[in-house]
Short mmCIF file of C-alpha atoms in Angstrom, two decimals:
data_model
loop_
_atom_site.label_atom_id
_atom_site.label_comp_id
_atom_site.label_asym_id
_atom_site.label_seq_id
_atom_site.Cartn_x
_atom_site.Cartn_y
_atom_site.Cartn_z
CA MET T 430 91.44 -124.34 26.79
CA SER T 431 89.18 -124.41 23.79
CA ALA T 432 85.58 -123.50 24.42
CA PRO T 433 82.43 -124.82 22.73
CA ARG T 434 80.35 -122.36 20.77
CA SER T 435 77.20 -122.74 22.81
CA LEU T 436 76.59 -122.69 26.53
CA LYS T 437 75.12 -125.98 27.63
CA LEU T 438 76.08 -126.80 31.15
CA GLN T 439 75.38 -130.49 31.44
CA ALA T 440 73.87 -131.77 34.64
CA THR T 441 72.11 -135.03 33.92
CA ALA T 442 72.75 -138.02 31.73
CA ALA T 443 71.03 -140.79 29.89
CA VAL T 444 72.72 -143.79 28.33
CA ALA T 445 71.43 -146.59 26.19
CA SER T 446 70.39 -149.67 28.08
CA PRO T 447 72.22 -152.93 27.62
CA SER T 448 70.13 -155.30 25.58
CA ALA T 449 70.41 -158.98 25.00
CA ALA T 450 70.09 -160.47 21.57
CA GLY T 451 66.92 -162.36 21.02
CA THR T 452 65.06 -160.52 23.76
CA PRO T 453 61.30 -161.02 23.45
CA ARG T 454 59.50 -157.70 23.13
CA LEU T 455 55.88 -156.68 23.20
CA THR T 456 54.68 -153.86 21.00
CA GLY T 457 51.40 -153.44 22.85
CA LEU T 458 52.78 -153.17 26.37
CA ARG T 459 52.27 -149.78 27.92
CA GLY T 460 55.32 -147.75 28.77
CA ALA T 461 58.87 -147.81 27.57
CA CYS T 462 60.90 -146.20 30.34
CA SER T 463 61.55 -143.37 27.93
CA ARG T 464 64.09 -140.73 28.77
CA PRO T 465 62.98 -137.49 27.11
CA THR T 466 65.13 -134.42 26.90
CA ARG T 467 65.14 -132.66 30.23
CA ARG T 468 65.70 -128.97 30.89
CA LEU T 469 67.01 -127.35 34.04
CA ARG T 470 66.47 -123.69 34.78
CA CYS T 471 68.50 -121.70 37.26
CA SER T 472 66.78 -118.38 37.92
CA ALA T 473 69.08 -115.40 38.20
CA THR T 474 68.10 -112.65 40.58
CA ASN T 475 70.30 -109.89 39.20
CA ALA T 476 69.28 -107.63 36.34
CA GLY T 477 66.30 -109.86 35.66
CA ALA T 478 68.56 -112.23 33.77
CA SER T 479 68.21 -115.99 33.67
CA THR T 480 70.62 -118.69 32.68
CA GLU T 481 68.94 -121.66 31.04
CA MET T 482 70.96 -124.80 30.93
CA SER T 483 69.54 -127.11 28.30
CA VAL T 484 70.16 -130.76 28.95
CA ALA T 485 69.95 -133.08 25.99
CA PRO T 486 70.44 -136.81 26.41
CA LEU T 487 74.09 -136.62 27.39
CA ASP T 488 76.95 -138.31 25.64
CA TRP T 489 79.54 -137.72 28.37
CA ALA T 490 79.08 -141.22 29.78
CA GLY T 491 79.58 -142.81 26.39
CA LYS T 492 82.60 -140.63 25.66
CA SER T 493 84.23 -141.56 28.94
CA LEU T 494 83.78 -145.26 28.13
CA GLU T 495 85.33 -144.80 24.70
CA GLU T 496 88.26 -143.05 26.33
CA LEU T 497 88.63 -145.86 28.85
CA ARG T 498 88.64 -148.47 26.12
CA SER T 499 91.33 -146.56 24.24
CA LEU T 500 93.76 -146.82 27.14
CA PRO T 501 96.64 -149.26 26.54
CA ASP T 502 96.58 -152.80 27.87
CA SER T 503 93.06 -152.82 29.31
CA ASP T 504 93.07 -156.60 28.88
CA THR T 505 95.86 -156.90 31.44
CA PHE T 506 93.91 -154.71 33.84
CA CYS T 507 90.86 -156.99 33.48
CA LEU T 508 93.01 -160.05 34.16
CA MET T 509 94.41 -158.50 37.35
CA ALA T 510 91.18 -156.92 38.67
CA LEU T 511 90.15 -157.99 42.16
CA SER T 512 86.45 -157.67 41.38
CA PRO T 513 85.03 -159.72 38.51
CA LEU T 514 82.78 -156.74 37.78
CA ASP T 515 85.90 -154.87 36.63
CA GLY T 516 87.49 -157.96 35.13
CA ARG T 517 85.68 -160.93 33.66
CA TYR T 518 82.29 -159.21 33.52
CA ASP T 519 83.28 -155.63 32.72
CA ARG T 520 81.78 -155.80 29.24
CA PHE T 521 78.36 -156.43 30.77
CA VAL T 522 78.39 -153.70 33.40
CA LYS T 523 80.54 -151.06 31.70
CA ASP T 524 77.57 -148.72 31.25
CA LEU T 525 77.57 -148.18 35.03
CA MET T 526 81.24 -147.19 35.14
CA PRO T 527 80.84 -143.49 34.22
CA PHE T 528 78.41 -143.03 37.11
CA PHE T 529 79.87 -145.07 39.96
CA SER T 530 83.60 -145.18 39.26
CA GLU T 531 86.21 -142.91 40.84
CA PHE T 532 86.25 -141.02 37.56
CA GLY T 533 82.51 -140.52 37.72
CA LEU T 534 82.61 -139.27 41.31
CA ILE T 535 85.36 -136.77 40.49
CA ARG T 536 83.48 -135.52 37.44
CA TYR T 537 80.28 -135.03 39.43
CA ARG T 538 82.25 -133.09 42.04
CA VAL T 539 83.66 -130.85 39.33
CA LEU T 540 80.16 -130.30 37.97
CA ILE T 541 78.77 -129.33 41.38
CA GLU T 542 81.62 -126.93 42.15
CA VAL T 543 81.29 -125.21 38.77
CA LYS T 544 77.54 -124.89 39.01
CA TRP T 545 77.79 -123.52 42.55
CA LEU T 546 80.16 -120.78 41.38
CA LEU T 547 77.71 -119.92 38.61
CA LYS T 548 74.90 -119.82 41.15
CA LEU T 549 76.85 -117.43 43.38
CA SER T 550 77.30 -115.11 40.41
CA GLN T 551 73.51 -114.85 40.16
CA ILE T 552 72.97 -113.67 43.75
CA PRO T 553 72.83 -109.81 43.81
CA GLU T 554 74.04 -109.52 47.39
CA ILE T 555 77.29 -111.29 46.57
CA THR T 556 78.84 -108.38 44.71
CA GLU T 557 82.29 -109.94 44.90
CA VAL T 558 81.15 -112.49 42.30
CA PRO T 559 79.51 -110.44 39.55
CA PRO T 560 77.60 -112.08 36.72
CA PHE T 561 79.95 -113.88 34.37
CA SER T 562 80.33 -112.88 30.75
CA LYS T 563 79.17 -115.38 28.21
CA GLU T 564 82.79 -116.18 27.42
CA ALA T 565 83.50 -117.00 31.05
CA GLN T 566 80.38 -119.17 31.25
CA VAL T 567 81.50 -121.01 28.13
CA PHE T 568 84.92 -121.52 29.68
CA LEU T 569 83.41 -123.00 32.84
CA ASP T 570 81.05 -125.12 30.82
CA ALA T 571 83.93 -126.55 28.84
CA ILE T 572 85.62 -127.74 32.04
CA VAL T 573 82.60 -129.97 32.69
CA GLN T 574 81.82 -130.97 29.12
CA ASP T 575 85.41 -131.79 28.23
CA PHE T 576 86.29 -133.45 31.53
CA CYS T 577 88.29 -136.55 30.70
CA ILE T 578 90.33 -139.29 32.30
CA ASP T 579 93.49 -137.19 32.09
CA ASP T 580 91.70 -134.47 34.07
CA ALA T 581 90.71 -137.03 36.69
CA LYS T 582 94.32 -138.18 36.87
CA GLU T 583 95.37 -134.59 37.49
CA VAL T 584 92.93 -134.39 40.40
CA LYS T 585 94.37 -137.62 41.81
CA LYS T 586 97.89 -136.16 41.60
CA ILE T 587 96.74 -133.18 43.66
CA GLU T 588 95.04 -135.53 46.12
CA LYS T 589 98.38 -137.22 46.78
CA ILE T 590 99.50 -133.91 48.26
CA THR T 591 96.29 -132.80 49.97
CA ASN T 592 95.25 -136.27 51.13
CA HIS T 593 91.71 -134.92 50.69
CA ASP T 594 89.75 -135.84 47.61
CA VAL T 595 87.24 -132.96 47.58
CA LYS T 596 89.87 -130.31 48.31
CA ALA T 597 91.86 -131.71 45.40
CA VAL T 598 88.92 -130.91 43.10
CA GLU T 599 88.82 -127.33 44.39
CA TYR T 600 92.55 -126.88 43.73
CA PHE T 601 92.20 -128.47 40.30
CA LEU T 602 89.53 -125.94 39.35
CA LYS T 603 91.58 -123.02 40.60
CA GLN T 604 94.53 -124.19 38.53
CA ARG T 605 92.38 -124.78 35.47
CA CYS T 606 90.81 -121.32 35.72
CA SER T 607 94.05 -119.46 36.38
CA SER T 608 94.37 -118.70 32.66
CA ASN T 609 91.01 -116.91 32.60
CA PRO T 610 91.38 -113.53 34.37
CA GLU T 611 87.65 -113.07 34.92
CA ILE T 612 87.24 -116.40 36.69
CA ALA T 613 90.65 -116.37 38.37
CA LYS T 614 89.66 -113.13 40.09
CA VAL T 615 86.87 -114.96 41.96
CA SER T 616 88.39 -118.44 42.13
CA GLU T 617 88.39 -118.36 45.94
CA PHE T 618 84.62 -118.65 45.71
CA PHE T 619 84.96 -122.22 44.48
CA HIS T 620 83.67 -124.32 47.38
CA PHE T 621 82.34 -121.18 49.10
CA GLY T 622 80.51 -122.04 52.33
CA CYS T 623 80.71 -125.74 51.53
CA THR T 624 81.67 -128.74 53.54
CA SER T 625 82.90 -131.74 51.57
CA GLU T 626 79.61 -133.51 52.13
CA ASP T 627 77.75 -130.70 50.36
CA ILE T 628 79.62 -131.69 47.23
CA ASN T 629 79.64 -135.43 47.84
CA ASN T 630 75.98 -135.94 48.65
CA LEU T 631 74.89 -134.16 45.48
CA SER T 632 77.44 -136.11 43.44
CA HIS T 633 76.19 -139.45 44.74
CA ALA T 634 72.58 -138.35 44.28
CA LEU T 635 73.15 -137.42 40.63
CA ALA T 636 75.04 -140.66 40.02
CA LEU T 637 72.17 -142.67 41.48
CA LYS T 638 69.47 -140.80 39.61
CA GLU T 639 71.23 -140.89 36.26
CA GLY T 640 72.73 -144.36 36.56
CA VAL T 641 69.52 -145.96 37.78
CA ASN T 642 67.27 -144.17 35.29
CA GLY T 643 69.65 -144.58 32.38
CA VAL T 644 71.05 -148.08 32.89
CA MET T 645 69.30 -150.10 35.60
CA PHE T 646 65.66 -149.35 34.86
CA PRO T 647 65.82 -150.11 31.12
CA ALA T 648 67.28 -153.54 31.94
CA MET T 649 64.53 -154.16 34.51
CA VAL T 650 61.85 -153.07 32.04
CA ASP T 651 63.31 -155.49 29.48
CA ILE T 652 62.87 -158.32 31.99
CA CYS T 653 59.24 -157.39 32.64
CA ARG T 654 58.56 -157.23 28.92
CA ALA T 655 60.22 -160.58 28.35
CA MET T 656 58.08 -162.18 31.06
CA CYS T 657 54.94 -160.67 29.58
CA SER T 658 55.96 -162.08 26.23
CA LEU T 659 56.50 -165.53 27.76
CA ALA T 660 53.10 -165.27 29.44
CA ILE T 661 51.19 -164.43 26.28
CA GLN T 662 53.06 -166.78 23.96
CA ASN T 663 52.63 -169.73 26.34
CA SER T 664 49.24 -168.85 27.80
CA ALA T 665 47.52 -172.01 26.57
CA TYR T 666 50.19 -174.62 27.35
CA PRO T 667 48.75 -176.68 30.25
CA MET T 668 51.25 -177.61 32.92
CA LEU T 669 51.14 -179.65 36.09
CA ALA T 670 51.50 -177.27 39.01
CA ARG T 671 53.50 -178.27 42.04
CA THR T 672 52.87 -177.16 45.60
CA HIS T 673 55.33 -178.42 48.19
CA GLY T 674 57.00 -180.08 45.21
CA GLN T 675 54.02 -182.42 44.78
CA PRO T 676 51.49 -182.59 41.91
CA ALA T 677 48.78 -179.97 42.27
CA SER T 678 45.92 -178.54 40.22
CA PRO T 679 47.13 -177.79 36.68
CA THR T 680 47.99 -174.32 35.49
CA THR T 681 49.49 -173.05 32.24
CA MET T 682 53.09 -172.11 31.63
CA GLY T 683 51.99 -168.65 30.54
CA LYS T 684 50.08 -168.00 33.76
CA GLU T 685 53.15 -168.80 35.83
CA MET T 686 55.20 -166.33 33.79
CA ALA T 687 52.46 -163.72 34.20
CA ASN T 688 52.70 -164.06 37.98
CA PHE T 689 56.31 -162.90 37.91
CA ALA T 690 55.65 -160.08 35.45
CA ALA T 691 52.93 -158.71 37.71
CA ARG T 692 55.09 -158.94 40.84
CA LEU T 693 58.07 -157.21 39.29
CA SER T 694 56.08 -154.43 37.66
CA ASP T 695 54.33 -153.78 40.96
CA ILE T 696 57.73 -153.22 42.58
CA GLY T 697 58.60 -151.02 39.64
CA ASN T 698 55.70 -148.72 40.44
CA SER T 699 57.16 -148.10 43.90
CA PHE T 700 60.39 -146.64 42.52
CA SER T 701 58.57 -143.47 41.49
CA GLU T 702 57.83 -142.83 45.18
CA VAL T 703 61.55 -142.50 46.01
CA LYS T 704 62.78 -138.93 46.21
CA ILE T 705 66.46 -138.42 45.45
CA LEU T 706 67.43 -135.85 48.07
CA GLY T 707 70.26 -133.36 48.38
CA LYS T 708 71.55 -131.00 51.04
CA PHE T 709 73.70 -127.88 50.74
CA ALA T 710 73.66 -126.36 54.22
CA GLY T 711 77.28 -126.30 55.28
CA ALA T 712 79.30 -127.89 58.05
CA VAL T 713 76.47 -128.99 60.37
CA GLY T 714 73.39 -128.12 58.33
CA ASN T 715 72.76 -124.61 59.78
CA TYR T 716 74.38 -122.31 57.17
CA ASN T 717 76.70 -121.04 59.93
CA ALA T 718 79.49 -119.64 57.75
CA HIS T 719 77.08 -118.44 55.08
CA VAL T 720 75.20 -116.21 57.50
CA VAL T 721 78.37 -114.68 58.90
CA ALA T 722 79.69 -113.82 55.43
CA TYR T 723 76.41 -112.62 53.88
CA PRO T 724 73.68 -112.26 56.53
CA GLU T 725 71.33 -110.55 54.11
CA VAL T 726 71.06 -113.58 51.79
CA ASP T 727 68.23 -116.07 52.24
CA TRP T 728 70.54 -119.06 52.29
CA PRO T 729 67.94 -121.83 52.74
CA LYS T 730 66.16 -120.51 49.66
CA VAL T 731 69.39 -120.30 47.69
CA ALA T 732 70.32 -123.84 48.72
CA GLU T 733 66.93 -125.19 47.75
CA GLU T 734 67.06 -123.44 44.36
CA PHE T 735 70.52 -124.84 43.73
CA VAL T 736 69.68 -128.43 44.69
CA ARG T 737 66.48 -128.38 42.65
CA SER T 738 68.33 -126.93 39.65
CA LEU T 739 70.23 -130.21 39.56
CA GLY T 740 67.00 -132.15 39.23
CA LEU T 741 67.12 -133.33 42.85
CA GLN T 742 64.73 -132.91 45.76
CA PHE T 743 65.79 -130.65 48.65
CA ASN T 744 66.26 -131.89 52.21
CA PRO T 745 66.04 -128.87 54.57
CA TYR T 746 66.84 -130.72 57.83
CA VAL T 747 70.28 -132.26 57.89
CA THR T 748 73.49 -132.44 59.89
CA GLN T 749 76.82 -132.31 58.11
CA ILE T 750 75.46 -135.09 55.92
CA GLU T 751 72.28 -135.79 54.06
CA PRO T 752 71.13 -138.77 56.16
CA HIS T 753 70.89 -141.19 53.21
CA ASP T 754 67.45 -142.50 54.13
CA TYR T 755 66.37 -142.27 50.50
CA ILE T 756 69.25 -144.53 49.45
CA SER T 757 68.00 -147.14 51.89
CA LYS T 758 64.50 -146.90 50.39
CA LEU T 759 65.91 -147.16 46.88
CA PHE T 760 68.15 -150.12 47.62
CA ASN T 761 65.43 -151.91 49.57
CA LEU T 762 63.31 -151.80 46.40
CA PHE T 763 66.20 -153.19 44.37
CA THR T 764 66.60 -155.95 46.95
CA GLN T 765 62.90 -156.76 46.72
CA PHE T 766 63.04 -156.83 42.92
CA ASN T 767 66.08 -159.09 43.11
CA ASN T 768 64.33 -161.43 45.53
CA VAL T 769 61.44 -161.91 43.12
CA LEU T 770 63.87 -162.40 40.24
CA THR T 771 65.71 -165.03 42.30
CA ASP T 772 62.37 -166.82 42.71
CA PHE T 773 61.93 -166.68 38.93
CA ASP T 774 65.46 -167.97 38.26
CA ARG T 775 64.93 -170.92 40.57
CA ASP T 776 61.57 -171.79 39.03
CA MET T 777 63.06 -171.61 35.54
CA TRP T 778 65.89 -173.85 36.70
CA SER T 779 63.33 -176.34 38.04
CA TYR T 780 61.21 -176.23 34.88
CA ILE T 781 64.31 -176.89 32.78
CA SER T 782 65.27 -179.75 35.12
CA LEU T 783 61.79 -181.26 34.72
CA GLY T 784 62.03 -180.91 30.95
CA TYR T 785 59.18 -178.41 30.75
CA PHE T 786 61.52 -176.02 28.94
CA LYS T 787 64.06 -177.05 26.35
CA GLN T 788 67.20 -174.95 25.95
CA ILE T 789 68.22 -173.93 22.46
CA PRO T 790 71.82 -175.07 21.90
CA LYS T 791 74.35 -172.43 20.93
CA ALA T 792 76.92 -173.33 18.31
CA GLY T 793 80.33 -173.98 19.80
CA GLU T 794 79.13 -173.78 23.40
CA VAL T 795 80.15 -176.54 25.84
CA GLY T 796 77.83 -177.62 28.65
CA SER T 797 80.17 -179.97 30.47
CA SER T 798 83.89 -180.66 30.17
CA THR T 799 83.22 -184.41 30.24
CA MET T 800 79.53 -184.98 29.35
CA PRO T 801 78.98 -183.84 25.75
CA HIS T 802 75.18 -184.04 25.89
CA LYS T 803 74.66 -181.41 28.57
CA ILE T 804 73.07 -178.00 28.13
CA ASN T 805 73.17 -176.53 31.61
CA PRO T 806 70.89 -173.69 32.78
CA ILE T 807 73.99 -171.60 33.44
CA ASP T 808 72.38 -168.22 32.76
CA PHE T 809 69.73 -168.61 35.45
CA GLU T 810 72.39 -169.98 37.80
CA ASN T 811 74.68 -167.05 37.05
CA SER T 812 71.82 -164.66 37.65
CA GLU T 813 70.90 -166.28 40.96
CA GLY T 814 74.47 -166.12 42.22
CA ASN T 815 74.88 -162.48 41.29
CA LEU T 816 71.54 -161.58 42.83
CA LEU T 817 72.80 -163.08 46.07
CA LEU T 818 75.94 -160.93 45.95
CA ALA T 819 73.93 -157.88 44.90
CA ASN T 820 71.47 -158.18 47.78
CA ALA T 821 74.24 -158.78 50.30
CA THR T 822 75.85 -155.49 49.26
CA LEU T 823 72.62 -153.55 48.81
CA SER T 824 71.30 -154.68 52.18
CA ALA T 825 74.55 -153.84 53.95
CA ILE T 826 74.56 -150.36 52.43
CA SER T 827 70.88 -149.89 53.22
CA MET T 828 71.35 -150.82 56.88
CA LYS T 829 74.52 -148.84 57.42
CA LEU T 830 73.96 -145.50 55.68
CA PRO T 831 71.14 -144.09 57.88
CA ILE T 832 73.34 -144.51 60.97
CA SER T 833 75.90 -141.79 61.73
CA ARG T 834 77.31 -140.73 65.08
CA MET T 835 76.00 -137.32 66.09
CA GLN T 836 76.44 -134.78 63.30
CA ARG T 837 78.73 -136.96 61.22
CA ASP T 838 81.21 -139.80 61.17
CA LEU T 839 83.16 -141.04 58.19
CA THR T 840 81.89 -144.61 58.04
CA ASP T 841 79.48 -143.70 55.25
CA SER T 842 82.24 -142.38 53.00
CA THR T 843 83.84 -145.72 52.19
CA VAL T 844 80.44 -147.45 52.04
CA LEU T 845 79.11 -144.95 49.49
CA ARG T 846 81.96 -145.87 47.17
CA ASN T 847 80.30 -149.29 46.78
CA LEU T 848 76.98 -148.09 45.33
CA GLY T 849 78.04 -149.40 41.95
CA VAL T 850 78.97 -152.81 43.35
CA GLY T 851 75.45 -153.77 44.41
CA LEU T 852 73.98 -152.29 41.25
CA GLY T 853 76.68 -153.89 39.12
CA HIS T 854 75.93 -157.40 40.36
CA SER T 855 72.22 -156.67 39.87
CA LEU T 856 72.76 -155.55 36.28
CA LEU T 857 74.92 -158.59 35.60
CA ALA T 858 72.10 -160.78 36.92
CA TYR T 859 69.47 -159.01 34.81
CA ILE T 860 71.50 -159.53 31.65
CA ALA T 861 72.04 -163.21 32.52
CA THR T 862 68.31 -163.72 33.11
CA MET T 863 67.51 -162.15 29.76
CA ARG T 864 70.08 -164.38 28.10
CA GLY T 865 68.49 -167.40 29.74
CA ILE T 866 65.00 -166.40 28.64
CA SER T 867 66.16 -166.01 25.06
CA LYS T 868 67.35 -169.65 25.00
CA VAL T 869 64.24 -171.48 26.26
CA GLN T 870 61.22 -172.90 24.50
CA VAL T 871 58.33 -174.90 25.89
CA ASN T 872 58.54 -178.70 25.60
CA GLU T 873 54.86 -179.44 25.00
CA SER T 874 55.26 -183.20 24.87
CA ARG T 875 56.90 -183.28 28.31
CA LEU T 876 54.12 -181.14 29.78
CA THR T 877 51.51 -183.49 28.35
CA GLU T 878 53.34 -186.56 29.60
CA ASP T 879 53.38 -185.33 33.19
CA LEU T 880 49.69 -184.43 33.10
CA GLU T 881 48.69 -187.82 31.72
CA GLN T 882 50.40 -189.50 34.65
CA THR T 883 48.63 -187.48 37.36
CA TRP T 884 44.91 -188.12 37.09
CA GLU T 885 44.70 -187.71 40.88
CA VAL T 886 44.69 -183.90 40.39
CA LEU T 887 41.04 -184.24 39.31
CA ALA T 888 40.12 -185.18 42.88
CA GLU T 889 39.74 -181.48 43.63
CA PRO T 890 37.03 -180.65 41.04
CA ILE T 891 35.17 -183.94 41.61
CA GLN T 892 34.86 -183.48 45.38
CA THR T 893 33.88 -179.83 44.82
CA VAL T 894 31.00 -180.87 42.55
CA MET T 895 30.00 -183.55 45.08
CA ARG T 896 29.76 -180.83 47.72
CA ARG T 897 27.42 -178.89 45.47
CA TYR T 898 25.00 -181.78 45.27
CA GLY T 899 25.05 -182.65 48.95
CA ILE T 900 26.97 -185.91 48.86
CA PRO T 901 28.32 -186.52 52.37
CA GLU T 902 32.06 -186.54 53.09
CA PRO T 903 33.19 -185.87 49.50
CA TYR T 904 36.71 -184.86 50.54
CA GLU T 905 37.17 -188.01 52.59
CA LYS T 906 35.92 -190.24 49.78
CA LEU T 907 38.38 -188.72 47.29
CA LYS T 908 41.14 -188.86 49.86
CA GLU T 909 40.60 -192.58 50.25
CA LEU T 910 40.62 -193.04 46.48
CA THR T 911 43.67 -190.98 45.62
CA ARG T 912 46.03 -190.31 48.54
CA GLY T 913 49.10 -192.49 48.13
CA GLN T 914 47.30 -194.53 45.49
CA ALA T 915 48.02 -195.10 41.82
CA VAL T 916 45.20 -193.26 40.06
CA THR T 917 44.38 -193.89 36.41
CA LYS T 918 41.92 -192.54 33.93
CA ASP T 919 39.83 -195.71 34.30
CA SER T 920 39.74 -195.71 38.11
CA MET T 921 38.72 -192.06 38.15
CA GLN T 922 36.01 -192.68 35.55
CA GLN T 923 34.69 -195.60 37.56
CA PHE T 924 34.41 -193.37 40.63
CA VAL T 925 32.55 -190.69 38.69
CA ASP T 926 30.14 -193.22 37.19
CA GLY T 927 29.13 -194.27 40.71
CA LEU T 928 28.23 -190.78 41.90
CA ASP T 929 24.61 -189.97 42.73
CA ILE T 930 24.56 -186.61 40.95
CA PRO T 931 22.62 -185.20 37.97
CA GLU T 932 23.52 -186.77 34.65
CA LYS T 933 24.67 -183.45 33.21
CA ALA T 934 27.12 -182.93 36.04
CA ARG T 935 28.36 -186.52 35.74
CA SER T 936 28.88 -186.04 32.00
CA GLN T 937 30.91 -182.88 32.57
CA LEU T 938 33.12 -184.63 35.09
CA SER T 939 33.61 -187.57 32.72
CA LYS T 940 34.91 -185.22 30.03
CA LEU T 941 37.38 -183.55 32.39
CA ARG T 942 41.06 -184.26 31.74
CA PRO T 943 44.17 -183.06 33.63
CA HIS T 944 45.26 -180.97 30.64
CA SER T 945 41.86 -179.25 30.43
CA TYR T 946 41.55 -178.58 34.15
CA THR T 947 43.35 -175.21 34.11
CA GLY T 948 40.56 -172.87 35.17
CA LEU T 949 41.06 -169.35 33.78
CA ALA T 950 44.84 -169.64 33.54
CA ASP T 951 44.85 -169.05 29.78
CA ASP T 952 42.79 -165.86 30.06
CA LEU T 953 44.78 -164.58 33.03
CA ALA T 954 48.02 -164.99 31.10
CA LYS T 955 46.68 -163.25 28.02
CA ASP T 956 45.40 -160.35 30.12
CA ILE T 957 48.77 -159.59 31.72
CA GLU T 958 49.18 -156.42 29.62
CA LYS T 959 46.18 -154.93 31.40
CA TRP T 960 47.99 -155.17 34.72
CA VAL T 961 51.58 -154.42 33.77
CA ASP T 962 51.88 -150.69 33.10
CA LEU T 963 55.50 -149.76 32.54
CA GLU T 964 54.68 -146.18 31.61
CA SER T 965 54.65 -145.11 35.25
CA ALA T 966 56.94 -147.82 36.60
CA PHE T 967 60.70 -147.85 36.95
CA LYS T 968 61.18 -144.10 37.03
CA ILE T 969 62.75 -141.69 39.45
CA LYS T 970 61.72 -138.14 38.83
#
């Protein structure tokens, strides 16, 4: 096997976020969900040496996608796929494939096994695994860096014999290293002291951290930015509000967009509180076999160092499994974000139905197979449907994973293979929402028309001013005038003219119009950037 010239054992990844054409962006908004170069250090305890593993923004995910696309007849596979995520919609969610596919899981397992062998070589008490030469380290590094679909296929061939997926990875590594005498000599230390869940829990944790940080969060940040842009651009467009579906005090279109931006960014801030945890404590979490083999080693310390070297947080109290509580927290936040986005999609659908937003026609696109005039709000509908599927999966995973019989049962294993399903439907929804946002523009004339037909909304400010000046039963008087009645500009003016209030107050009420009765909505919309801080939101450290 050819070896790269430099030793760079890759452990984390970052991929470019999917972006929709025409996405509104704000240059002044704080934060960009940046993914700077990260460095992991694994301290060696022998001979005062240290192995630094520099981690640049990785290209392994992109390379694996290119390799997948180069396979023959992928179109036929898409046509025959059971899940539309892998078929009709694969072009939208493909960036998640390297992290949550079978290939991705196998690659992460290979990475963990290789890094664990390197870690063992750095423990002085384990004399049977001496420090590796640079050439041997380069060889091991190449197994991870060059891991490809053909390698994953080889692991699957071995699994057909072992009927055990993690053991198949161990055997694959032993076979791959048989040509290197230095590594072959210690190849039995692959998977040393490990139960399968030691490997699996770290693999899923890395997939979640890298896939969420690299793919999901950038798409979510794009949505928040787009909503902020809608808020600022449309801050001054007055709009009839509706509570219970009925005319209510006017607002502005921008203020309603700002409401969603603030809600979503607030959820985004909570993601930083989630700790991606890992365990590495053996069959039932007590380091049983470790202590028998090497009683002089501080195994909890070694395990913590190893887990943290991967960029994960360490969970010291576990059974055979890491209990997955953090995944529940993470997916609950995604579910909450998706709920708010569903609210947004439905409001946008309603605004389009009312004519408050016009949709920009796309050349060649058909709205209806029989009605040529139609431009349907299909993007917001597509998003809403996928958010429903996403939350069904995310909620099921969140409720199931923390529950395991005694020290372990296998019900979590098959469930964990669906992490990418809930996230995939979420990503598909995010992209659809962004596509929908890019097609809408405010219909000012329709907004004005609705406001001019609802003079009754001025009953609120008039009765409030009447209260100020001590007029008895102001609410009841306006109720009698407006509730269930046809209210016009003239009838409202006649009522104001008959009020026993100071002339200045009467003059102000006479000048009031539905389109000017928006309070501080314009200012609130323009100030959204002060409240949406994406610099600290949508990050998992």
